[in-house]
Amino acid sequence: MAFWDSLRRDKSPHFDSGSSASNAIELTKRHPMVSLTKQGATTGNLRVNLSWRMRSSDFGGSTRQRGSLLRHPSKMFQPDVVQAHTQGVVNVDLDLGCLYELEDGTKGVVQPLGNFLGGLNESPYVQLSGDDRFGSPSGETLYVNLDHRDEIKRLLVFVYIYDQTPAFDRTHAVVTLYPSNGPRIEIQLDERHPQARSCAVFAIDKVKGDMVVRREVKFVYGFQAELDRLYGWGLQWGRGYKTKI
């Protein structure tokens, strides 16, 4: 089994829902930011959901699929997408995590690896619902308690690939934010980065008094420690494993 970055317990503090409107805001390279403050969504729980589906081979597939391409050549350029929310389809394990820094200088991570699931009503005011190893209709969900926004300095939400999962170029993932007020916010992870193992998806920062969500979508070839270096968190990382189930 491959190894992955896990925050060393002896260097970290002990760690231990939002609605959506009918419309959605998609954060893109051209429009990468949205203010939670301006849409009145800086209270209650901000729900962050990760869901994914797998792309099959763009040009391969079964005999039936190849026959379909001959009858409909235009489909050759449309990747065949297979839902990956059951264990029998493909072995998928994308994990959702969050680097946090509080106003008092406390820094750490919330992630499945190492069982750092956080806390919603206590520091760090970020909590992971659990570890979804095979994909489920609900995916993985992270909650941020914005009633404690004054105690939160910055957050970086990221996704990383665990053992035996195809690379990001075969996995189409979507991270959706459900604020307490206003439309949901969607960030697509559909860029092709075959060797990447981690992706910084979005940051939450305070900008001139506003709490702002900023699209990042930066793929890296390493794991959490590389994201840490990229964004200057300064944590100490070591090897980590998941228990077999």
PDB file of N, CA and C in Angstrom, residues 33-37 42 101-105 124-125 144-156 203-214 233:
ATOM      1  N   MET A  33     -13.888  34.191  -7.720  1.00  0.00           N
ATOM      2  CA  MET A  33     -14.183  34.573  -6.344  1.00  0.00           C
ATOM      3  C   MET A  33     -15.655  34.898  -6.145  1.00  0.00           C
ATOM      4  N   VAL A  34     -16.122  34.655  -4.912  1.00  0.00           N
ATOM      5  CA  VAL A  34     -17.464  35.054  -4.518  1.00  0.00           C
ATOM      6  C   VAL A  34     -17.417  35.421  -3.033  1.00  0.00           C
ATOM      7  N   SER A  35     -18.155  36.450  -2.663  1.00  0.00           N
ATOM      8  CA  SER A  35     -18.179  36.917  -1.282  1.00  0.00           C
ATOM      9  C   SER A  35     -19.347  36.302  -0.534  1.00  0.00           C
ATOM     10  N   LEU A  36     -19.043  35.560   0.527  1.00  0.00           N
ATOM     11  CA  LEU A  36     -20.101  35.044   1.389  1.00  0.00           C
ATOM     12  C   LEU A  36     -20.764  36.178   2.157  1.00  0.00           C
ATOM     13  N   THR A  37     -19.993  37.193   2.471  1.00  0.00           N
ATOM     14  CA  THR A  37     -20.529  38.327   3.220  1.00  0.00           C
ATOM     15  C   THR A  37     -21.613  39.045   2.429  1.00  0.00           C
ATOM     16  N   THR A  42     -22.619  34.373   6.165  1.00  0.00           N
ATOM     17  CA  THR A  42     -21.482  34.231   7.081  1.00  0.00           C
ATOM     18  C   THR A  42     -21.891  33.720   8.457  1.00  0.00           C
ATOM     19  N   GLU A 101      -6.113  27.790   9.633  1.00  0.00           N
ATOM     20  CA  GLU A 101      -5.346  28.655  10.520  1.00  0.00           C
ATOM     21  C   GLU A 101      -6.333  29.559  11.239  1.00  0.00           C
ATOM     22  N   LEU A 102      -6.269  29.569  12.569  1.00  0.00           N
ATOM     23  CA  LEU A 102      -7.158  30.390  13.370  1.00  0.00           C
ATOM     24  C   LEU A 102      -6.475  31.717  13.728  1.00  0.00           C
ATOM     25  N   GLU A 103      -7.267  32.664  14.160  1.00  0.00           N
ATOM     26  CA  GLU A 103      -6.745  33.989  14.483  1.00  0.00           C
ATOM     27  C   GLU A 103      -5.753  33.955  15.640  1.00  0.00           C
ATOM     28  N   ASP A 104      -5.848  32.943  16.501  1.00  0.00           N
ATOM     29  CA  ASP A 104      -4.901  32.848  17.624  1.00  0.00           C
ATOM     30  C   ASP A 104      -3.596  32.161  17.246  1.00  0.00           C
ATOM     31  N   GLY A 105      -3.435  31.864  15.943  1.00  0.00           N
ATOM     32  CA  GLY A 105      -2.207  31.245  15.457  1.00  0.00           C
ATOM     33  C   GLY A 105      -2.246  29.732  15.363  1.00  0.00           C
ATOM     34  N   PRO A 124     -11.221  23.202  15.652  1.00  0.00           N
ATOM     35  CA  PRO A 124     -11.022  24.326  14.729  1.00  0.00           C
ATOM     36  C   PRO A 124     -12.295  24.829  14.036  1.00  0.00           C
ATOM     37  N   TYR A 125     -13.472  24.396  14.483  1.00  0.00           N
ATOM     38  CA  TYR A 125     -14.758  24.803  13.911  1.00  0.00           C
ATOM     39  C   TYR A 125     -14.941  24.289  12.481  1.00  0.00           C
ATOM     40  N   VAL A 144     -18.212  23.770   8.042  1.00  0.00           N
ATOM     41  CA  VAL A 144     -17.503  24.901   8.652  1.00  0.00           C
ATOM     42  C   VAL A 144     -18.524  25.714   9.436  1.00  0.00           C
ATOM     43  N   ASN A 145     -18.276  25.904  10.723  1.00  0.00           N
ATOM     44  CA  ASN A 145     -19.186  26.661  11.579  1.00  0.00           C
ATOM     45  C   ASN A 145     -18.846  28.149  11.483  1.00  0.00           C
ATOM     46  N   LEU A 146     -19.585  28.867  10.636  1.00  0.00           N
ATOM     47  CA  LEU A 146     -19.295  30.280  10.404  1.00  0.00           C
ATOM     48  C   LEU A 146     -19.812  31.180  11.516  1.00  0.00           C
ATOM     49  N   ASP A 147     -20.486  30.620  12.496  1.00  0.00           N
ATOM     50  CA  ASP A 147     -20.807  31.409  13.685  1.00  0.00           C
ATOM     51  C   ASP A 147     -19.522  31.774  14.438  1.00  0.00           C
ATOM     52  N   HIS A 148     -18.443  31.041  14.139  1.00  0.00           N
ATOM     53  CA  HIS A 148     -17.135  31.320  14.735  1.00  0.00           C
ATOM     54  C   HIS A 148     -16.192  31.937  13.698  1.00  0.00           C
ATOM     55  N   ARG A 149     -16.735  32.640  12.717  1.00  0.00           N
ATOM     56  CA  ARG A 149     -15.936  33.216  11.641  1.00  0.00           C
ATOM     57  C   ARG A 149     -14.856  34.171  12.165  1.00  0.00           C
ATOM     58  N   ASP A 150     -15.134  34.857  13.268  1.00  0.00           N
ATOM     59  CA  ASP A 150     -14.149  35.794  13.808  1.00  0.00           C
ATOM     60  C   ASP A 150     -12.927  35.084  14.356  1.00  0.00           C
ATOM     61  N   GLU A 151     -13.042  33.794  14.611  1.00  0.00           N
ATOM     62  CA  GLU A 151     -11.912  33.021  15.131  1.00  0.00           C
ATOM     63  C   GLU A 151     -11.156  32.290  14.028  1.00  0.00           C
ATOM     64  N   ILE A 152     -11.688  32.326  12.802  1.00  0.00           N
ATOM     65  CA  ILE A 152     -11.057  31.651  11.661  1.00  0.00           C
ATOM     66  C   ILE A 152     -10.308  32.668  10.824  1.00  0.00           C
ATOM     67  N   LYS A 153      -9.017  32.429  10.588  1.00  0.00           N
ATOM     68  CA  LYS A 153      -8.215  33.342   9.767  1.00  0.00           C
ATOM     69  C   LYS A 153      -8.251  32.947   8.298  1.00  0.00           C
ATOM     70  N   ARG A 154      -7.987  31.666   8.014  1.00  0.00           N
ATOM     71  CA  ARG A 154      -8.003  31.201   6.623  1.00  0.00           C
ATOM     72  C   ARG A 154      -8.191  29.696   6.597  1.00  0.00           C
ATOM     73  N   LEU A 155      -8.778  29.230   5.494  1.00  0.00           N
ATOM     74  CA  LEU A 155      -8.998  27.805   5.270  1.00  0.00           C
ATOM     75  C   LEU A 155      -8.567  27.464   3.855  1.00  0.00           C
ATOM     76  N   LEU A 156      -8.061  26.261   3.666  1.00  0.00           N
ATOM     77  CA  LEU A 156      -7.753  25.751   2.331  1.00  0.00           C
ATOM     78  C   LEU A 156      -8.331  24.346   2.217  1.00  0.00           C
ATOM     79  N   ALA A 203      -9.960  28.359  -1.351  1.00  0.00           N
ATOM     80  CA  ALA A 203      -9.563  28.962  -0.086  1.00  0.00           C
ATOM     81  C   ALA A 203     -10.676  29.860   0.411  1.00  0.00           C
ATOM     82  N   ILE A 204     -10.749  30.012   1.721  1.00  0.00           N
ATOM     83  CA  ILE A 204     -11.631  31.009   2.332  1.00  0.00           C
ATOM     84  C   ILE A 204     -10.745  31.961   3.116  1.00  0.00           C
ATOM     85  N   ASP A 205     -10.797  33.237   2.734  1.00  0.00           N
ATOM     86  CA  ASP A 205      -9.978  34.265   3.367  1.00  0.00           C
ATOM     87  C   ASP A 205     -10.844  35.466   3.698  1.00  0.00           C
ATOM     88  N   LYS A 206     -10.295  36.335   4.521  1.00  0.00           N
ATOM     89  CA  LYS A 206     -10.949  37.603   4.818  1.00  0.00           C
ATOM     90  C   LYS A 206     -10.278  38.695   3.990  1.00  0.00           C
ATOM     91  N   VAL A 207     -11.069  39.354   3.152  1.00  0.00           N
ATOM     92  CA  VAL A 207     -10.550  40.378   2.243  1.00  0.00           C
ATOM     93  C   VAL A 207     -11.313  41.677   2.488  1.00  0.00           C
ATOM     94  N   LYS A 208     -10.640  42.640   3.082  1.00  0.00           N
ATOM     95  CA  LYS A 208     -11.236  43.949   3.368  1.00  0.00           C
ATOM     96  C   LYS A 208     -12.565  43.808   4.114  1.00  0.00           C
ATOM     97  N   GLY A 209     -12.563  42.942   5.089  1.00  0.00           N
ATOM     98  CA  GLY A 209     -13.750  42.754   5.915  1.00  0.00           C
ATOM     99  C   GLY A 209     -14.745  41.743   5.390  1.00  0.00           C
ATOM    100  N   ASP A 210     -14.588  41.311   4.142  1.00  0.00           N
ATOM    101  CA  ASP A 210     -15.471  40.305   3.559  1.00  0.00           C
ATOM    102  C   ASP A 210     -14.881  38.912   3.719  1.00  0.00           C
ATOM    103  N   MET A 211     -15.738  37.914   3.928  1.00  0.00           N
ATOM    104  CA  MET A 211     -15.318  36.515   3.905  1.00  0.00           C
ATOM    105  C   MET A 211     -15.511  36.019   2.482  1.00  0.00           C
ATOM    106  N   VAL A 212     -14.400  35.675   1.823  1.00  0.00           N
ATOM    107  CA  VAL A 212     -14.405  35.411   0.383  1.00  0.00           C
ATOM    108  C   VAL A 212     -13.994  33.968   0.108  1.00  0.00           C
ATOM    109  N   VAL A 213     -14.725  33.314  -0.810  1.00  0.00           N
ATOM    110  CA  VAL A 213     -14.342  32.006  -1.338  1.00  0.00           C
ATOM    111  C   VAL A 213     -13.574  32.239  -2.634  1.00  0.00           C
ATOM    112  N   ARG A 214     -12.377  31.693  -2.729  1.00  0.00           N
ATOM    113  CA  ARG A 214     -11.538  31.888  -3.912  1.00  0.00           C
ATOM    114  C   ARG A 214     -11.159  30.543  -4.529  1.00  0.00           C
ATOM    115  N   TRP A 233       1.834  26.864   5.148  1.00  0.00           N
ATOM    116  CA  TRP A 233       1.214  26.547   6.433  1.00  0.00           C
ATOM    117  C   TRP A 233       2.241  26.239   7.514  1.00  0.00           C
TER     118      TRP A 233
END
